[in-house]
Amino acid sequence: MFNNFYSGKRILVTGHTGFKGSWLTIWLQKLGAEIIGYSLAPYSELDNFVVSGLEDRMTDIRGNILDFAKLQEAFEIHKPDMVFHLAAQPLVRMSYDIPRQTFEENVMGTINVLECVRTSSSVTSCICITSDKCYDNKEWVWGYRENDSMGGYDPYSASKGCAELVISSYINSFFNPNQFSVHGKVVASVRAGNVIGGGDWSKDRIIPDCMRALDGNVPIEVRSPQSIRPWQHVLEPISGYLLIGSRLHANPKKYSGGWNFGPDNESIITVGQVVKKILNHFPNGSWVDKSNQNELHEAKLLNLDCSKANFLLGWKPSLNIEECIALTCEWYREYHQTDSYKLCSNQIDYFVDKFIQKNDDWSHYVSVKT
């Protein structure tokens, strides 16, 4: 896929041990890329990175993005062609417990990566992954566009808004597309909705919470069943990230800057509805409403407008909510009794087939199966 753009590319992925980072790494490997990962250790021994055996399939560097000297050394030694920056403190509720660390990792960490890109002799493009929560969320029913105001009520959301301001500043100051012939570097930021899929065991996320409860044969405790989220399978936004990465150099003025990758309206549903759909695949499970009016603040409604990606990239979601849930549940049912790397690879192949079906004009570009 992507017209063989990634074949032979040397790509540095920060946060490669994380949920999205591990899936991105597997897809890039299928596309023929050489991966250098820079990240902290995985969250648990059940994470996708661990059970898929990725440590032995790539250059695996353990380090904190706040350690600028070590990060810069990784750039200097391995000389990547491009960077996908995913390393972050990714949890809203945890940001209330560790606000200072959240801002350091999500803001200063992004600055460190961009500084390494700026001074690197090899890197020509960088895609920074932030979050849909970077927007100043007024909880209105229509989706946020890329030029809407940044903001954030909780420390996590605010840190992502700050990271977007940092990225914009670096684009304007050092990677201005109007001066591409001088500096030769292109930077984009990408924002996605609530991402689900196999291999995520993070704390305070609904899918891992469901799977831990089901494994323990106890009811799923749902703290905010009426909250509405834009749900999408992890491969949906990653397809957008990869698409942006393959286009940046073709037209820096057109493709640098911010991009939204969210689901169709039918996939914008409540947390409670997602739990019920999961239980369709695990009929022996159950759930209980643990709503608490004194709970820490989290946005109840958030939606993205993806018109820019649709019109300028030809990107649109490929999976409906039932398919997202089915693929997610398949991974958690099978990972412990099968080759998890192959399981992920097969799901990527399935996704690409769906992508071709939904995007007929892309069929002549697609060649992903290996």
JSON list of C-alpha atoms in Angstrom, two decimals, residues 27-133:
[
{"chain": "A", "resi": 27, "resn": "TRP", "atom": "CA", "xyz": [2.25, -2.56, 9.51]},
{"chain": "A", "resi": 28, "resn": "LEU", "atom": "CA", "xyz": [5.44, -0.70, 8.59]},
{"chain": "A", "resi": 29, "resn": "GLN", "atom": "CA", "xyz": [7.36, -3.98, 8.69]},
{"chain": "A", "resi": 30, "resn": "LYS", "atom": "CA", "xyz": [4.83, -5.52, 6.31]},
{"chain": "A", "resi": 31, "resn": "LEU", "atom": "CA", "xyz": [5.48, -2.58, 4.02]},
{"chain": "A", "resi": 32, "resn": "GLY", "atom": "CA", "xyz": [9.21, -3.31, 4.00]},
{"chain": "A", "resi": 33, "resn": "ALA", "atom": "CA", "xyz": [10.46, -0.63, 6.39]},
{"chain": "A", "resi": 34, "resn": "GLU", "atom": "CA", "xyz": [13.34, -0.99, 8.86]},
{"chain": "A", "resi": 35, "resn": "ILE", "atom": "CA", "xyz": [12.17, 0.10, 12.31]},
{"chain": "A", "resi": 36, "resn": "ILE", "atom": "CA", "xyz": [14.14, 1.72, 15.12]},
{"chain": "A", "resi": 37, "resn": "GLY", "atom": "CA", "xyz": [12.01, 1.99, 18.25]},
{"chain": "A", "resi": 38, "resn": "TYR", "atom": "CA", "xyz": [12.62, 4.38, 21.15]},
{"chain": "A", "resi": 39, "resn": "SER", "atom": "CA", "xyz": [10.36, 3.97, 24.17]},
{"chain": "A", "resi": 40, "resn": "LEU", "atom": "CA", "xyz": [9.90, 3.04, 27.78]},
{"chain": "A", "resi": 41, "resn": "ALA", "atom": "CA", "xyz": [9.19, -0.60, 28.65]},
{"chain": "A", "resi": 42, "resn": "PRO", "atom": "CA", "xyz": [5.73, -2.02, 27.79]},
{"chain": "A", "resi": 43, "resn": "TYR", "atom": "CA", "xyz": [2.93, -1.48, 30.29]},
{"chain": "A", "resi": 44, "resn": "SER", "atom": "CA", "xyz": [2.46, -5.22, 30.90]},
{"chain": "A", "resi": 45, "resn": "GLU", "atom": "CA", "xyz": [3.66, -8.63, 29.76]},
{"chain": "A", "resi": 46, "resn": "LEU", "atom": "CA", "xyz": [0.39, -9.07, 27.87]},
{"chain": "A", "resi": 47, "resn": "ASP", "atom": "CA", "xyz": [0.81, -5.97, 25.71]},
{"chain": "A", "resi": 48, "resn": "ASN", "atom": "CA", "xyz": [0.75, -6.42, 21.95]},
{"chain": "A", "resi": 49, "resn": "PHE", "atom": "CA", "xyz": [4.43, -5.50, 21.70]},
{"chain": "A", "resi": 50, "resn": "VAL", "atom": "CA", "xyz": [5.40, -8.33, 24.04]},
{"chain": "A", "resi": 51, "resn": "VAL", "atom": "CA", "xyz": [3.16, -11.16, 22.86]},
{"chain": "A", "resi": 52, "resn": "SER", "atom": "CA", "xyz": [3.89, -10.33, 19.21]},
{"chain": "A", "resi": 53, "resn": "GLY", "atom": "CA", "xyz": [7.63, -10.73, 19.82]},
{"chain": "A", "resi": 54, "resn": "LEU", "atom": "CA", "xyz": [8.47, -7.33, 18.32]},
{"chain": "A", "resi": 55, "resn": "GLU", "atom": "CA", "xyz": [11.58, -6.89, 20.46]},
{"chain": "A", "resi": 56, "resn": "ASP", "atom": "CA", "xyz": [13.37, -9.48, 18.31]},
{"chain": "A", "resi": 57, "resn": "ARG", "atom": "CA", "xyz": [12.13, -8.09, 14.98]},
{"chain": "A", "resi": 58, "resn": "MET", "atom": "CA", "xyz": [13.51, -4.55, 15.17]},
{"chain": "A", "resi": 59, "resn": "THR", "atom": "CA", "xyz": [16.07, -2.24, 16.76]},
{"chain": "A", "resi": 60, "resn": "ASP", "atom": "CA", "xyz": [14.55, -1.84, 20.23]},
{"chain": "A", "resi": 61, "resn": "ILE", "atom": "CA", "xyz": [15.88, 1.10, 22.28]},
{"chain": "A", "resi": 62, "resn": "ARG", "atom": "CA", "xyz": [14.54, 1.66, 25.79]},
{"chain": "A", "resi": 63, "resn": "GLY", "atom": "CA", "xyz": [14.65, 5.29, 26.80]},
{"chain": "A", "resi": 64, "resn": "ASN", "atom": "CA", "xyz": [12.63, 8.27, 27.97]},
{"chain": "A", "resi": 65, "resn": "ILE", "atom": "CA", "xyz": [11.92, 11.04, 25.45]},
{"chain": "A", "resi": 66, "resn": "LEU", "atom": "CA", "xyz": [12.79, 13.48, 28.25]},
{"chain": "A", "resi": 67, "resn": "ASP", "atom": "CA", "xyz": [16.36, 12.18, 28.06]},
{"chain": "A", "resi": 68, "resn": "PHE", "atom": "CA", "xyz": [17.38, 14.49, 25.24]},
{"chain": "A", "resi": 69, "resn": "ALA", "atom": "CA", "xyz": [20.99, 13.31, 25.03]},
{"chain": "A", "resi": 70, "resn": "LYS", "atom": "CA", "xyz": [19.98, 9.65, 24.63]},
{"chain": "A", "resi": 71, "resn": "LEU", "atom": "CA", "xyz": [17.24, 10.49, 22.15]},
{"chain": "A", "resi": 72, "resn": "GLN", "atom": "CA", "xyz": [19.63, 12.60, 20.07]},
{"chain": "A", "resi": 73, "resn": "GLU", "atom": "CA", "xyz": [22.17, 9.77, 20.17]},
{"chain": "A", "resi": 74, "resn": "ALA", "atom": "CA", "xyz": [19.56, 7.41, 18.70]},
{"chain": "A", "resi": 75, "resn": "PHE", "atom": "CA", "xyz": [19.02, 9.84, 15.82]},
{"chain": "A", "resi": 76, "resn": "GLU", "atom": "CA", "xyz": [22.75, 10.24, 15.24]},
{"chain": "A", "resi": 77, "resn": "ILE", "atom": "CA", "xyz": [23.60, 6.53, 15.34]},
{"chain": "A", "resi": 78, "resn": "HIS", "atom": "CA", "xyz": [20.67, 5.14, 13.34]},
{"chain": "A", "resi": 79, "resn": "LYS", "atom": "CA", "xyz": [20.07, 8.07, 10.96]},
{"chain": "A", "resi": 80, "resn": "PRO", "atom": "CA", "xyz": [16.36, 7.52, 10.30]},
{"chain": "A", "resi": 81, "resn": "ASP", "atom": "CA", "xyz": [14.74, 8.81, 7.12]},
{"chain": "A", "resi": 82, "resn": "MET", "atom": "CA", "xyz": [11.53, 9.70, 8.93]},
{"chain": "A", "resi": 83, "resn": "VAL", "atom": "CA", "xyz": [9.93, 9.72, 12.38]},
{"chain": "A", "resi": 84, "resn": "PHE", "atom": "CA", "xyz": [6.56, 8.74, 13.81]},
{"chain": "A", "resi": 85, "resn": "HIS", "atom": "CA", "xyz": [6.30, 10.28, 17.27]},
{"chain": "A", "resi": 86, "resn": "LEU", "atom": "CA", "xyz": [3.82, 8.44, 19.53]},
{"chain": "A", "resi": 87, "resn": "ALA", "atom": "CA", "xyz": [5.60, 8.41, 22.92]},
{"chain": "A", "resi": 88, "resn": "ALA", "atom": "CA", "xyz": [3.40, 10.12, 25.52]},
{"chain": "A", "resi": 89, "resn": "GLN", "atom": "CA", "xyz": [1.55, 9.88, 28.81]},
{"chain": "A", "resi": 90, "resn": "PRO", "atom": "CA", "xyz": [-1.73, 8.75, 27.19]},
{"chain": "A", "resi": 91, "resn": "LEU", "atom": "CA", "xyz": [-4.32, 8.59, 29.98]},
{"chain": "A", "resi": 92, "resn": "VAL", "atom": "CA", "xyz": [-6.79, 11.29, 31.05]},
{"chain": "A", "resi": 93, "resn": "ARG", "atom": "CA", "xyz": [-7.43, 10.02, 34.57]},
{"chain": "A", "resi": 94, "resn": "MET", "atom": "CA", "xyz": [-3.76, 9.40, 35.28]},
{"chain": "A", "resi": 95, "resn": "SER", "atom": "CA", "xyz": [-3.02, 13.00, 34.32]},
{"chain": "A", "resi": 96, "resn": "TYR", "atom": "CA", "xyz": [-4.88, 14.11, 37.46]},
{"chain": "A", "resi": 97, "resn": "ASP", "atom": "CA", "xyz": [-2.44, 12.03, 39.54]},
{"chain": "A", "resi": 98, "resn": "ILE", "atom": "CA", "xyz": [0.74, 13.06, 37.69]},
{"chain": "A", "resi": 99, "resn": "PRO", "atom": "CA", "xyz": [0.00, 16.44, 36.04]},
{"chain": "A", "resi": 100, "resn": "ARG", "atom": "CA", "xyz": [3.61, 17.64, 36.01]},
{"chain": "A", "resi": 101, "resn": "GLN", "atom": "CA", "xyz": [4.86, 14.43, 34.41]},
{"chain": "A", "resi": 102, "resn": "THR", "atom": "CA", "xyz": [2.01, 14.52, 31.90]},
{"chain": "A", "resi": 103, "resn": "PHE", "atom": "CA", "xyz": [2.95, 18.01, 30.72]},
{"chain": "A", "resi": 104, "resn": "GLU", "atom": "CA", "xyz": [6.66, 17.16, 30.68]},
{"chain": "A", "resi": 105, "resn": "GLU", "atom": "CA", "xyz": [6.25, 14.02, 28.58]},
{"chain": "A", "resi": 106, "resn": "ASN", "atom": "CA", "xyz": [3.59, 15.34, 26.22]},
{"chain": "A", "resi": 107, "resn": "VAL", "atom": "CA", "xyz": [4.97, 18.85, 25.71]},
{"chain": "A", "resi": 108, "resn": "MET", "atom": "CA", "xyz": [8.70, 18.75, 26.44]},
{"chain": "A", "resi": 109, "resn": "GLY", "atom": "CA", "xyz": [8.91, 15.27, 24.96]},
{"chain": "A", "resi": 110, "resn": "THR", "atom": "CA", "xyz": [7.47, 16.58, 21.71]},
{"chain": "A", "resi": 111, "resn": "ILE", "atom": "CA", "xyz": [9.92, 19.49, 21.76]},
{"chain": "A", "resi": 112, "resn": "ASN", "atom": "CA", "xyz": [12.81, 17.05, 22.22]},
{"chain": "A", "resi": 113, "resn": "VAL", "atom": "CA", "xyz": [11.70, 14.97, 19.22]},
{"chain": "A", "resi": 114, "resn": "LEU", "atom": "CA", "xyz": [11.25, 18.05, 17.02]},
{"chain": "A", "resi": 115, "resn": "GLU", "atom": "CA", "xyz": [14.66, 19.37, 18.08]},
{"chain": "A", "resi": 116, "resn": "CYS", "atom": "CA", "xyz": [16.23, 16.07, 17.04]},
{"chain": "A", "resi": 117, "resn": "VAL", "atom": "CA", "xyz": [14.39, 16.28, 13.72]},
{"chain": "A", "resi": 118, "resn": "ARG", "atom": "CA", "xyz": [15.54, 19.89, 13.26]},
{"chain": "A", "resi": 119, "resn": "THR", "atom": "CA", "xyz": [19.21, 19.08, 13.79]},
{"chain": "A", "resi": 120, "resn": "SER", "atom": "CA", "xyz": [19.23, 15.68, 12.09]},
{"chain": "A", "resi": 121, "resn": "SER", "atom": "CA", "xyz": [21.12, 15.29, 8.84]},
{"chain": "A", "resi": 122, "resn": "SER", "atom": "CA", "xyz": [19.00, 12.32, 7.74]},
{"chain": "A", "resi": 123, "resn": "VAL", "atom": "CA", "xyz": [15.37, 12.95, 8.75]},
{"chain": "A", "resi": 124, "resn": "THR", "atom": "CA", "xyz": [13.19, 14.52, 6.07]},
{"chain": "A", "resi": 125, "resn": "SER", "atom": "CA", "xyz": [9.71, 14.06, 7.58]},
{"chain": "A", "resi": 126, "resn": "CYS", "atom": "CA", "xyz": [8.02, 13.67, 10.96]},
{"chain": "A", "resi": 127, "resn": "ILE", "atom": "CA", "xyz": [4.46, 12.74, 11.88]},
{"chain": "A", "resi": 128, "resn": "CYS", "atom": "CA", "xyz": [3.48, 13.67, 15.45]},
{"chain": "A", "resi": 129, "resn": "ILE", "atom": "CA", "xyz": [0.55, 11.75, 16.90]},
{"chain": "A", "resi": 130, "resn": "THR", "atom": "CA", "xyz": [-1.46, 13.81, 19.41]},
{"chain": "A", "resi": 131, "resn": "SER", "atom": "CA", "xyz": [-5.16, 13.31, 20.25]},
{"chain": "A", "resi": 132, "resn": "ASP", "atom": "CA", "xyz": [-8.69, 14.47, 19.48]},
{"chain": "A", "resi": 133, "resn": "LYS", "atom": "CA", "xyz": [-8.65, 15.82, 23.04]}
]
